[in-house]
């Protein structure tokens, strides 16, 4: 049973990767967008009020975490298009494992997210940012970022299945922006109003950004956030992964 599920999921992953060849512009845009944000906040907005030392050491890890929260609309639209165009009905007639379509779509998204991290880290290095935590800490930071992306991805897939139509995705996608910007990705919570700083500190993305800064060895980084950066995404996955698969199963009946 497990072998069939893996085979079906890999088939669906290849299907999603084939879309990249037909829609290369979308892939390029998804890779360039976080770079534009990094350059904009690093040079145009700049500063980082309240941040000690080089703002780049604070900004680049925060931007890496922010990138993992953004760009979900591509996967969400793909899921709703499959529903809207009857593609799911065709898969339903085949002996396919329930949820393989979603797993394949998420695998392709994770590959694209890994590519986005590579591009953004390379741009950060070109701007003078350096990771000082060693190879193991570096890989741990990348692992936390991808774990956070995986959790956000399954939240997005569930919301896409609930929305049901491509035109509804934009309205749902707006919900991601507060999660991204109500965090410590770009600024210290201490510089915000008291109530807002409390919200920011409870944001799961803030724990990921803080843990990544610590693992990258950023000067003045706050330790003790690695476990929360693991527990929060795993908790979100435990809730939204089964919800998405169950919702998909109901739609496929």
Short mmCIF file of C-alpha atoms in Angstrom, two decimals:
data_model
loop_
_atom_site.label_atom_id
_atom_site.label_comp_id
_atom_site.label_asym_id
_atom_site.label_seq_id
_atom_site.Cartn_x
_atom_site.Cartn_y
_atom_site.Cartn_z
CA UNK A 1 0.00 0.00 0.00
CA UNK A 2 2.83 2.38 0.89
CA UNK A 3 4.64 1.58 -2.37
CA UNK A 4 1.50 2.40 -4.38
CA UNK A 5 1.07 5.68 -2.49
CA UNK A 6 4.68 6.69 -3.17
CA UNK A 7 4.41 5.75 -6.85
CA UNK A 8 1.16 7.70 -7.27
CA UNK A 9 2.60 10.72 -5.47
CA UNK A 10 5.76 10.66 -7.62
CA UNK A 11 3.62 10.50 -10.77
CA UNK A 12 1.70 13.56 -9.63
CA UNK A 13 4.96 15.32 -8.74
CA UNK A 14 6.27 14.74 -12.27
CA UNK A 15 3.01 16.13 -13.62
CA UNK A 16 3.52 19.35 -11.63
CA UNK A 17 7.18 19.63 -12.66
CA UNK A 18 6.13 19.33 -16.30
CA UNK A 19 4.12 22.53 -15.82
CA UNK A 20 7.35 24.40 -15.15
CA UNK A 21 8.46 23.77 -18.73
CA UNK A 22 5.16 25.10 -20.05
CA UNK A 23 5.02 28.09 -17.66
CA UNK A 24 8.65 29.15 -17.06
CA UNK A 25 7.70 32.81 -16.52
CA UNK A 26 5.72 31.92 -13.40
CA UNK A 27 8.70 30.02 -12.00
CA UNK A 28 11.05 32.93 -12.67
CA UNK A 29 8.65 35.42 -11.06
CA UNK A 30 8.39 33.26 -7.95
CA UNK A 31 12.20 33.18 -7.68
CA UNK A 32 12.75 36.88 -8.41
CA UNK A 33 10.00 38.27 -6.14
CA UNK A 34 11.77 37.53 -2.81
CA UNK A 35 15.00 38.97 -4.24
CA UNK A 36 13.16 42.21 -5.03
CA UNK A 37 11.81 42.30 -1.47
CA UNK A 38 15.30 41.78 -0.04
CA UNK A 39 16.76 44.58 -2.14
CA UNK A 40 13.85 46.89 -1.39
CA UNK A 41 13.96 46.46 2.38
CA UNK A 42 17.74 46.36 2.44
CA UNK A 43 18.33 49.52 0.42
CA UNK A 44 15.12 51.48 -0.15
CA UNK A 45 13.36 51.02 3.20
CA UNK A 46 16.53 49.95 5.05
CA UNK A 47 17.57 50.89 8.54
CA UNK A 48 15.96 48.34 10.83
CA UNK A 49 15.02 50.62 13.69
CA UNK A 50 16.30 49.20 16.99
CA UNK A 51 18.47 46.52 15.38
CA UNK A 52 22.05 46.54 16.65
CA UNK A 53 24.94 45.88 14.29
CA UNK A 54 24.55 45.26 10.57
CA UNK A 55 20.91 45.26 9.49
CA UNK A 56 21.77 42.62 6.86
CA UNK A 57 22.47 40.08 9.62
CA UNK A 58 18.94 40.65 10.88
CA UNK A 59 17.20 41.16 7.53
CA UNK A 60 18.44 38.21 5.43
CA UNK A 61 17.30 35.43 7.83
CA UNK A 62 14.00 37.29 8.28
CA UNK A 63 13.53 37.53 4.52
CA UNK A 64 14.25 33.81 4.16
CA UNK A 65 11.45 33.08 6.65
CA UNK A 66 9.16 35.61 4.95
CA UNK A 67 9.77 33.94 1.58
CA UNK A 68 8.60 30.62 3.03
CA UNK A 69 5.24 32.20 3.89
CA UNK A 70 4.69 33.86 0.51
CA UNK A 71 4.08 32.41 -2.95
CA UNK A 72 1.41 29.93 -1.86
CA UNK A 73 -1.05 31.20 -4.45
CA UNK A 74 0.60 29.20 -7.26
CA UNK A 75 -0.12 25.91 -5.51
CA UNK A 76 -3.53 27.07 -4.34
CA UNK A 77 -4.57 28.12 -7.85
CA UNK A 78 -3.29 24.84 -9.32
CA UNK A 79 -5.39 22.87 -6.84
CA UNK A 80 -8.54 24.89 -7.53
CA UNK A 81 -8.00 24.71 -11.30
CA UNK A 82 -7.84 20.92 -11.11
CA UNK A 83 -11.12 21.00 -9.25
CA UNK A 84 -12.75 23.57 -11.54
CA UNK A 85 -11.71 21.89 -14.81
CA UNK A 86 -12.74 18.41 -13.79
CA UNK A 87 -9.20 17.03 -13.69
CA UNK A 88 -9.90 15.55 -10.27
CA UNK A 89 -12.88 13.70 -11.74
CA UNK A 90 -10.56 12.03 -14.25
CA UNK A 91 -8.12 11.01 -11.54
CA UNK A 92 -11.05 9.72 -9.53
CA UNK A 93 -11.75 7.10 -12.20
CA UNK A 94 -8.19 5.75 -11.89
CA UNK A 95 -6.85 3.37 -9.22
CA UNK A 96 -4.98 6.14 -7.44
CA UNK A 97 -4.18 6.65 -3.76
CA UNK A 98 -6.36 9.29 -2.14
CA UNK A 99 -4.37 12.50 -1.66
CA UNK A 100 -1.59 11.63 -4.15
CA UNK A 101 -2.51 14.70 -6.22
CA UNK A 102 -2.02 16.93 -3.19
CA UNK A 103 1.24 15.25 -2.17
CA UNK A 104 2.60 15.63 -5.71
CA UNK A 105 1.65 19.28 -5.80
CA UNK A 106 3.25 19.89 -2.38
CA UNK A 107 6.47 18.09 -3.43
CA UNK A 108 6.81 20.34 -6.48
CA UNK A 109 6.19 23.40 -4.33
CA UNK A 110 8.84 22.32 -1.83
CA UNK A 111 11.37 21.91 -4.64
CA UNK A 112 10.59 25.42 -5.86
CA UNK A 113 10.87 26.73 -2.29
CA UNK A 114 14.30 25.12 -1.93
CA UNK A 115 15.36 26.81 -5.17
CA UNK A 116 14.08 30.15 -3.84
CA UNK A 117 16.18 29.70 -0.68
CA UNK A 118 19.30 28.99 -2.75
CA UNK A 119 18.73 32.10 -4.88
CA UNK A 120 18.01 34.36 -1.91
CA UNK A 121 20.99 33.07 0.10
CA UNK A 122 23.24 33.68 -2.91
CA UNK A 123 21.91 37.24 -3.27
CA UNK A 124 22.37 37.83 0.46
CA UNK A 125 25.98 36.64 0.20
CA UNK A 126 26.52 38.98 -2.75
CA UNK A 127 25.25 41.85 -0.58
CA UNK A 128 27.80 41.01 2.12
CA UNK A 129 25.74 38.80 4.45
CA UNK A 130 27.48 35.76 5.92
CA UNK A 131 26.39 32.78 8.01
CA UNK A 132 28.72 32.24 10.99
CA UNK A 133 27.18 29.19 12.66
CA UNK A 134 28.99 26.37 10.84
CA UNK A 135 27.75 23.77 8.30
CA UNK A 136 25.54 21.79 10.72
CA UNK A 137 23.84 24.94 12.03
CA UNK A 138 23.42 26.19 8.45
CA UNK A 139 21.67 22.99 7.38
CA UNK A 140 19.56 23.11 10.54
CA UNK A 141 18.43 26.64 9.68
CA UNK A 142 17.51 25.60 6.13
CA UNK A 143 15.62 22.62 7.57
CA UNK A 144 13.59 24.89 9.86
CA UNK A 145 12.74 27.17 6.94
CA UNK A 146 11.54 24.27 4.78
CA UNK A 147 9.57 22.81 7.69
CA UNK A 148 7.79 26.14 8.14
CA UNK A 149 7.09 26.25 4.39
CA UNK A 150 5.66 22.73 4.47
CA UNK A 151 3.26 23.69 7.26
CA UNK A 152 2.18 26.89 5.49
CA UNK A 153 1.75 24.93 2.27
CA UNK A 154 -0.76 22.51 3.74
CA UNK A 155 -2.68 25.37 5.31
CA UNK A 156 -2.84 26.90 1.82
CA UNK A 157 -3.93 23.61 0.22
CA UNK A 158 -6.72 23.21 2.76
CA UNK A 159 -7.91 26.78 2.21
CA UNK A 160 -7.79 26.24 -1.57
CA UNK A 161 -9.99 23.16 -1.25
CA UNK A 162 -12.40 25.14 0.90
CA UNK A 163 -12.42 28.05 -1.58
CA UNK A 164 -13.01 25.65 -4.46
CA UNK A 165 -12.58 28.16 -7.30
CA UNK A 166 -9.46 29.91 -8.67
CA UNK A 167 -11.05 33.35 -8.42
CA UNK A 168 -11.47 32.87 -4.66
CA UNK A 169 -7.78 32.19 -4.07
CA UNK A 170 -6.76 35.85 -4.12
CA UNK A 171 -9.20 36.63 -1.33
CA UNK A 172 -7.84 33.73 0.73
CA UNK A 173 -4.20 34.58 -0.10
CA UNK A 174 -4.62 38.00 1.52
CA UNK A 175 -4.67 36.19 4.86
CA UNK A 176 -1.00 35.30 4.39
CA UNK A 177 0.15 38.93 4.44
CA UNK A 178 -0.70 39.59 8.10
CA UNK A 179 1.15 36.39 9.08
CA UNK A 180 4.21 37.56 7.16
CA UNK A 181 4.39 41.19 8.19
CA UNK A 182 3.07 40.81 11.75
CA UNK A 183 6.35 39.10 12.60
CA UNK A 184 9.91 40.00 13.52
CA UNK A 185 11.14 39.28 9.98
CA UNK A 186 11.87 42.94 9.28
CA UNK A 187 11.86 44.73 12.63
CA UNK A 188 12.28 44.09 16.35
CA UNK A 189 9.06 43.61 18.38
CA UNK A 190 10.56 45.96 21.00
CA UNK A 191 10.15 48.88 18.59
CA UNK A 192 6.41 48.21 18.17
CA UNK A 193 3.46 49.14 20.41
CA UNK A 194 3.15 46.78 23.37
CA UNK A 195 0.09 44.84 22.19
CA UNK A 196 1.45 44.52 18.66
CA UNK A 197 4.83 43.32 19.91
CA UNK A 198 3.06 40.58 21.89
CA UNK A 199 1.21 39.41 18.76
CA UNK A 200 4.45 39.43 16.80
CA UNK A 201 6.27 37.36 19.42
CA UNK A 202 3.51 34.70 19.33
CA UNK A 203 3.59 34.50 15.54
CA UNK A 204 5.02 31.07 14.52
CA UNK A 205 7.04 32.75 11.78
CA UNK A 206 8.76 34.94 14.39
CA UNK A 207 10.04 31.81 16.14
CA UNK A 208 11.35 30.46 12.84
CA UNK A 209 13.05 33.75 11.94
CA UNK A 210 14.62 34.08 15.41
CA UNK A 211 15.82 30.47 15.44
CA UNK A 212 17.31 30.86 11.96
CA UNK A 213 19.19 34.01 13.02
CA UNK A 214 20.59 32.12 15.99
CA UNK A 215 21.68 29.14 13.86
CA UNK A 216 23.24 31.44 11.28
CA UNK A 217 25.25 33.02 14.11
CA UNK A 218 23.90 36.53 13.65
CA UNK A 219 25.41 38.98 16.18
CA UNK A 220 23.02 39.55 19.07
CA UNK A 221 20.68 36.74 17.99
CA UNK A 222 18.25 35.49 20.64
CA UNK A 223 18.75 31.79 21.51
CA UNK A 224 16.13 29.33 22.72
CA UNK A 225 13.72 29.41 19.77
CA UNK A 226 14.73 26.26 17.90
CA UNK A 227 12.24 24.00 19.66
CA UNK A 228 9.30 26.42 19.24
CA UNK A 229 10.32 26.73 15.56
CA UNK A 230 9.93 22.94 15.31
CA UNK A 231 6.85 22.48 17.46
CA UNK A 232 4.73 25.22 15.84
CA UNK A 233 4.99 23.90 12.24
CA UNK A 234 4.50 20.30 13.38
CA UNK A 235 1.37 21.34 15.28
CA UNK A 236 0.01 23.18 12.23
CA UNK A 237 0.78 20.13 10.07
CA UNK A 238 -0.97 17.82 12.53
CA UNK A 239 -4.09 19.95 12.14
CA UNK A 240 -4.16 20.95 8.46
CA UNK A 241 -2.63 17.92 6.71
CA UNK A 242 -5.45 15.54 7.73
CA UNK A 243 -8.02 18.30 7.19
CA UNK A 244 -6.81 18.80 3.61
CA UNK A 245 -6.69 15.08 2.80
CA UNK A 246 -10.14 14.54 4.35
CA UNK A 247 -11.56 17.50 2.43
CA UNK A 248 -10.04 16.20 -0.79
CA UNK A 249 -11.51 12.75 -0.14
CA UNK A 250 -14.96 14.22 0.26
CA UNK A 251 -14.64 16.21 -2.94
CA UNK A 252 -13.57 13.10 -4.81
CA UNK A 253 -16.63 11.03 -3.94
#
